[in-house]
CSV table of C-alpha atoms in Angstrom, one decimal:
chain,number,residue,atom,x,y,z
A,1,ASP,CA,95.2,118.9,88.5
A,2,SER,CA,94.6,116.6,91.4
A,3,GLY,CA,94.2,119.4,94.0
A,4,VAL,CA,97.0,118.0,96.1
A,5,THR,CA,99.9,120.4,96.5
A,6,GLN,CA,103.4,119.4,97.3
A,7,THR,CA,106.3,121.7,98.0
A,8,PRO,CA,109.1,122.0,97.1
A,9,LYS,CA,109.2,120.3,93.7
A,10,HIS,CA,112.9,119.7,93.9
A,11,LEU,CA,115.3,119.5,96.8
A,12,ILE,CA,119.0,118.9,96.6
A,13,THR,CA,120.9,118.5,99.9
A,14,ALA,CA,123.9,116.8,101.4
A,15,THR,CA,124.2,113.7,103.4
A,16,GLY,CA,123.6,114.1,107.1
A,17,GLN,CA,121.2,117.0,106.5
A,18,ARG,CA,117.5,117.3,107.4
A,19,VAL,CA,114.7,118.4,105.2
A,20,THR,CA,111.0,118.9,105.4
A,21,LEU,CA,108.5,118.1,102.7
A,22,ARG,CA,105.1,119.7,102.7
A,23,CYS,CA,101.7,118.6,101.5
A,24,SER,CA,98.3,120.3,101.3
A,25,PRO,CA,95.6,117.7,100.6
A,26,ARG,CA,92.7,118.2,98.3
A,27,SER,CA,89.9,120.3,99.8
A,28,GLY,CA,87.7,118.2,102.0
A,29,ASP,CA,90.0,115.3,102.2
A,30,LEU,CA,90.9,114.2,105.7
A,31,SER,CA,93.4,111.5,105.0
A,32,VAL,CA,97.0,112.0,103.9
A,33,TYR,CA,99.4,109.3,102.8
A,34,TRP,CA,103.1,109.5,102.1
A,35,TYR,CA,104.9,107.3,99.6
A,36,GLN,CA,108.5,106.9,98.5
A,37,GLN,CA,109.4,105.9,95.0
A,38,SER,CA,113.0,105.3,94.2
A,39,LEU,CA,114.2,105.3,90.6
A,40,ASP,CA,112.5,102.5,88.6
A,41,GLN,CA,110.8,101.2,91.7
A,42,GLY,CA,107.3,100.9,92.9
A,43,LEU,CA,105.5,102.9,95.5
A,44,GLN,CA,106.6,102.2,99.1
A,45,PHE,CA,104.0,103.2,101.6
A,46,LEU,CA,105.5,105.3,104.5
A,47,ILE,CA,102.7,106.6,106.7
A,48,GLN,CA,99.0,107.5,106.8
A,49,TYR,CA,97.2,110.2,108.8
A,50,TYR,CA,93.6,110.9,109.3
A,51,ASN,CA,92.3,114.2,110.7
A,52,GLY,CA,95.6,114.8,112.5
A,53,GLU,CA,96.1,111.3,113.9
A,54,GLU,CA,98.4,108.6,112.7
A,55,ARG,CA,96.4,105.7,111.2
A,56,ALA,CA,98.9,103.3,109.6
A,57,LYS,CA,102.6,103.0,109.3
A,58,GLY,CA,104.5,101.3,106.5
A,59,ASN,CA,108.2,100.9,105.9
A,60,ILE,CA,109.1,104.3,107.4
A,61,LEU,CA,112.6,104.6,108.8
A,62,GLU,CA,113.2,105.9,112.3
A,63,ARG,CA,115.1,108.9,110.8
A,64,PHE,CA,111.8,109.9,109.1
A,65,SER,CA,108.8,111.4,110.9
A,66,ALA,CA,105.6,113.0,109.8
A,67,GLN,CA,102.6,114.9,111.2
A,68,GLN,CA,99.3,116.3,110.1
A,69,PHE,CA,98.3,119.7,111.4
A,70,PRO,CA,94.9,121.0,112.4
A,71,ASP,CA,94.5,122.6,109.0
A,72,LEU,CA,95.1,119.1,107.5
A,73,HIS,CA,98.3,119.9,105.8
A,74,SER,CA,101.1,117.4,106.4
A,75,GLU,CA,104.8,117.5,106.7
A,76,LEU,CA,107.3,114.7,106.2
A,77,ASN,CA,110.6,115.2,108.0
A,78,LEU,CA,113.7,113.3,106.8
A,79,SER,CA,116.8,113.6,108.9
A,80,SER,CA,120.4,112.3,108.8
A,81,LEU,CA,120.0,111.9,105.1
A,82,GLU,CA,121.8,109.2,103.2
A,83,LEU,CA,122.4,108.8,99.5
A,84,GLY,CA,119.8,106.0,99.4
A,85,ASP,CA,117.1,108.4,100.5
A,86,SER,CA,117.2,110.0,97.1
A,87,ALA,CA,113.8,109.4,95.6
A,88,LEU,CA,110.5,110.9,94.6
A,89,TYR,CA,108.2,111.4,97.6
A,90,PHE,CA,104.5,111.5,96.9
A,91,CYS,CA,101.8,112.8,99.1
A,92,ALA,CA,98.3,111.6,98.4
A,93,SER,CA,94.9,112.4,99.9
A,94,SER,CA,91.5,110.7,100.0
A,95,SER,CA,88.1,111.2,101.6
A,96,ARG,CA,88.4,108.5,104.2
A,97,GLY,CA,85.1,106.9,105.1
A,98,GLN,CA,83.6,107.4,101.7
A,99,LEU,CA,83.0,104.4,99.5
A,100,ASN,CA,85.3,104.1,96.6
A,101,SER,CA,87.4,107.1,97.4
A,102,PRO,CA,90.6,106.9,95.3
A,103,LEU,CA,93.9,108.4,96.2
A,104,HIS,CA,94.7,111.7,94.6
A,105,PHE,CA,98.4,112.3,94.3
A,106,GLY,CA,100.4,115.4,94.3
A,107,ASN,CA,103.2,115.9,91.7
A,108,GLY,CA,105.8,114.7,94.2
A,109,THR,CA,109.0,116.2,95.7
A,110,ARG,CA,112.1,115.0,94.0
A,111,LEU,CA,114.8,114.7,96.7
A,112,THR,CA,118.5,114.3,95.7
A,113,VAL,CA,121.0,113.6,98.4
A,114,THR,CA,124.6,114.2,97.3
B,1,ALA,CA,97.7,91.3,104.8
B,2,GLN,CA,96.7,92.2,101.3
B,3,THR,CA,99.1,91.7,98.4
B,4,VAL,CA,98.9,92.9,94.8
B,5,THR,CA,100.8,91.2,92.1
B,6,GLN,CA,101.6,92.4,88.6
B,7,SER,CA,103.4,89.6,86.9
B,8,GLN,CA,104.3,91.5,83.7
B,9,PRO,CA,107.2,94.0,84.4
B,10,GLU,CA,107.1,95.1,80.8
B,11,MET,CA,104.6,95.0,77.9
B,12,SER,CA,104.5,96.4,74.5
B,13,VAL,CA,101.7,97.1,72.0
B,14,GLN,CA,101.5,98.4,68.5
B,15,GLU,CA,99.8,101.7,68.1
B,16,ALA,CA,96.0,101.3,67.6
B,17,GLU,CA,96.1,97.7,68.9
B,18,THR,CA,94.7,96.4,72.2
B,19,VAL,CA,96.7,95.3,75.2
B,20,THR,CA,95.8,93.7,78.5
B,21,LEU,CA,97.8,94.3,81.7
B,22,SER,CA,97.4,91.7,84.4
B,23,CYS,CA,96.8,92.1,88.1
B,24,THR,CA,96.0,89.7,90.9
B,25,TYR,CA,95.5,90.3,94.5
B,26,ASP,CA,95.1,88.4,97.7
B,27,THR,CA,92.6,89.3,100.4
B,28,SER,CA,90.2,87.7,102.8
B,29,GLU,CA,87.9,90.7,102.8
B,30,SER,CA,84.7,90.7,100.7
B,31,ASP,CA,84.3,94.5,100.4
B,32,TYR,CA,87.2,96.4,98.8
B,33,TYR,CA,88.0,98.6,95.9
B,34,LEU,CA,90.4,98.3,93.0
B,35,PHE,CA,92.2,100.9,90.9
B,36,TRP,CA,94.6,101.3,88.0
B,37,TYR,CA,97.0,104.2,88.1
B,38,LYS,CA,99.1,105.5,85.2
B,39,GLN,CA,102.5,107.0,85.7
B,40,PRO,CA,103.9,108.6,82.5
B,41,PRO,CA,107.5,109.8,82.2
B,42,SER,CA,106.5,113.0,84.0
B,43,ARG,CA,106.1,110.7,87.0
B,44,GLN,CA,102.7,112.1,87.9
B,45,MET,CA,100.3,109.5,89.3
B,46,ILE,CA,97.0,109.6,87.4
B,47,LEU,CA,93.9,107.6,88.2
B,48,VAL,CA,92.8,105.6,85.2
B,49,ILE,CA,89.9,103.5,86.3
B,50,ARG,CA,88.3,102.2,89.5
B,51,GLN,CA,86.1,99.2,90.4
B,52,GLU,CA,84.0,98.4,93.4
B,53,ALA,CA,84.3,94.8,94.5
B,54,TYR,CA,80.5,94.5,95.1
B,55,LYS,CA,79.7,95.4,91.5
B,56,GLN,CA,79.7,92.6,89.0
B,57,GLN,CA,79.7,95.0,86.0
B,58,ASN,CA,83.2,95.8,84.7
B,59,ALA,CA,84.2,99.4,84.8
B,60,THR,CA,84.8,101.3,81.5
B,61,GLU,CA,86.4,104.7,80.9
B,62,ASN,CA,86.6,105.5,77.2
B,63,ARG,CA,89.4,103.2,75.8
B,64,PHE,CA,90.1,101.7,79.2
B,65,SER,CA,88.2,98.8,80.6
B,66,VAL,CA,88.7,96.2,83.3
B,67,ASN,CA,88.0,92.5,83.5
B,68,PHE,CA,87.2,91.9,87.2
B,69,GLN,CA,87.0,88.3,88.3
B,70,LYS,CA,86.3,88.4,92.0
B,71,ALA,CA,86.4,84.6,92.6
B,72,ALA,CA,89.8,84.5,90.8
B,73,LYS,CA,90.9,87.7,92.5
B,74,SER,CA,92.0,89.1,89.2
B,75,PHE,CA,91.7,92.7,87.9
B,76,SER,CA,93.1,93.2,84.5
B,77,LEU,CA,93.2,96.4,82.5
B,78,LYS,CA,92.5,96.5,78.8
B,79,ILE,CA,93.6,99.4,76.7
B,80,SER,CA,91.9,99.6,73.3
B,81,ASP,CA,93.1,101.5,70.3
B,82,SER,CA,96.5,102.2,72.0
B,83,GLN,CA,98.0,105.6,71.6
B,84,LEU,CA,101.5,106.9,72.0
B,85,GLY,CA,100.4,108.8,75.0
B,86,ASP,CA,99.4,105.6,76.7
B,87,ALA,CA,103.1,104.7,77.2
B,88,ALA,CA,103.6,104.7,80.9
B,89,MET,CA,104.1,102.6,84.0
B,90,TYR,CA,100.8,101.2,85.2
B,91,PHE,CA,100.1,100.3,88.8
B,92,CYS,CA,97.3,98.2,90.1
B,93,ALA,CA,96.1,99.2,93.6
B,94,PHE,CA,93.8,97.6,96.2
B,95,GLU,CA,92.0,99.6,98.9
B,96,ASN,CA,90.5,97.8,101.9
B,97,THR,CA,87.7,99.1,104.1
B,98,GLY,CA,90.3,100.6,106.4
B,99,ASN,CA,91.3,102.9,103.6
B,100,GLN,CA,94.7,101.4,103.3
B,101,PHE,CA,96.1,101.1,99.8
B,102,TYR,CA,98.4,98.4,98.4
B,103,PHE,CA,100.1,98.8,95.1
B,104,GLY,CA,101.6,96.3,92.7
B,105,THR,CA,105.1,96.7,91.4
B,106,GLY,CA,104.0,98.1,88.1
B,107,THR,CA,104.0,97.2,84.4
B,108,SER,CA,105.9,99.4,82.0
B,109,LEU,CA,104.0,99.8,78.8
B,110,THR,CA,105.7,100.7,75.5
B,111,VAL,CA,103.6,101.8,72.6
B,112,ILE,CA,105.2,101.1,69.2
B,113,PRO,CA,104.4,103.5,66.4
């Protein structure tokens, strides 16, 4: 168990809809990262937060947004969903500022857009 | 920008044999960290092994070891005595001092009984 909790595990929704994915980082971790993994693809970095502030942005679509709250949990909002948004969305956390602090991944949220 | 390259999309190994997965990276930084992650069919991401760039000694975790060649910017993973449970996608990852992580495209490892 990595200590990172993602909810829900599965999500099925229709095109055009909006969903929210939730992530609770490992206890003590201040950094949260979001990744998208489509079928048989690698990990696409979406966005990184540190202690409530956005630190880095990757290939995140304008239809997607995220935030990290004062209690350090994070939410990824996906709107105007398209079929191509179907993927496994990972949240990961790390202890930013510490040497050699690896990413600890949640089990992912599997999003299916129909 | 840092890039991570895994040139072997697929590899296979006989059970109990040894296999080496390749990874190269490109960076102008001198201090960074390297990781190998395993993604089994369950699609969980599991940390396998880590290596600090400033350490010359290669990291080892049981049957898993790395061959870190800093000058060549190479970070390969060796799996000894391969087991059926080692079958997975393996991702090489690079972390810079800004705590940004870059992943390779992965190598799919098949273990043949």
